[in-house]
């Protein structure tokens, strides 16, 4: 099964953090972090629907201006997520410009901005171009088990980390792929029809075996009957969806380690910061960042299939291979056992 989600680091392993995740077959995308995005074409920026910002240190948020510049004048709603204080940071960015001519725009650009507290309580505000981007309160809520956004194709969840300020880690999980075997349907004498969509949804939503499915070539056809989900499983194959986790700017503390491992557990792909070399462990601790060895060890403990380190500090310019090797050694369990703890 071809994975639906295609992530790529906009600025490689050493540039500003930004991970662009394209949804295959659909012209839409999400972004983790909003560092410099001048490498992203306007076409790619226009596809964005959701932007998840770990925190508003300048290397993670300076790309907001380009996002705004490309989208002004387009009919678009974009959802932004970030830690406590995020709404105010977005407000200040927007209020840095003069919007006296907005009544001349035909289309509206809307930012729906949600900030997440360490308790997972959320607060949402809206900023519309036509209202000169003045903040409009939407409401408060709480994210259940850290899930920030969910739709039939995928869901995004968060973990709140400590970086001397709140910093969010994220994981995107694609829904399971459910395929119907038409020959098996025919063998059971079952028709094709919209009921198969209900069947797939029941599987994805983990309905119990006795959950009844209404079967018919059309919902109103006279041949409609009901069968329990368990009796229909033989016509399906279920492949788990892909999981991609994104973790950056976190101190190597016991609390952060367990939150990261929980968030990234069994991910197919983990993008994780490795800002400092293992030899500079003391510096990493002081700056509340991870070392290469800590990143590799976390990836191993979370049992991810592949690790992609990034956010290498500019002090290691030209030494990408060295840093990468340190991460991969720790990931393989070969280096610095117990180091960084
Ligand atoms: Zn930071
Ligand atoms: Zn950073």
Short mmCIF file of C-alpha atoms and ligand atoms in Angstrom, two decimals, residues 54-60 163 165 167 248-250 287-289 311, ligand 1:
data_model
loop_
_atom_site.label_atom_id
_atom_site.label_comp_id
_atom_site.label_asym_id
_atom_site.label_seq_id
_atom_site.Cartn_x
_atom_site.Cartn_y
_atom_site.Cartn_z
CA UNK A 54 6.08 23.84 18.11
CA UNK A 55 6.86 27.23 19.71
CA UNK A 56 7.54 30.78 18.59
CA UNK A 57 11.32 31.01 18.81
CA UNK A 58 12.24 32.96 15.68
CA UNK A 59 13.71 29.99 13.76
CA UNK A 60 10.34 28.21 14.08
CA UNK A 163 12.08 23.90 26.49
CA UNK A 165 9.00 27.58 27.45
CA UNK A 167 7.06 23.43 23.10
CA UNK A 248 12.00 19.44 18.28
CA UNK A 249 13.48 21.78 20.90
CA UNK A 250 13.10 19.73 24.06
CA UNK A 287 20.05 25.32 26.04
CA UNK A 288 17.23 22.79 26.64
CA UNK A 289 17.94 20.86 23.43
CA UNK A 311 17.87 21.14 13.46
ZN1 LIG B 1 13.54 26.85 20.62
#
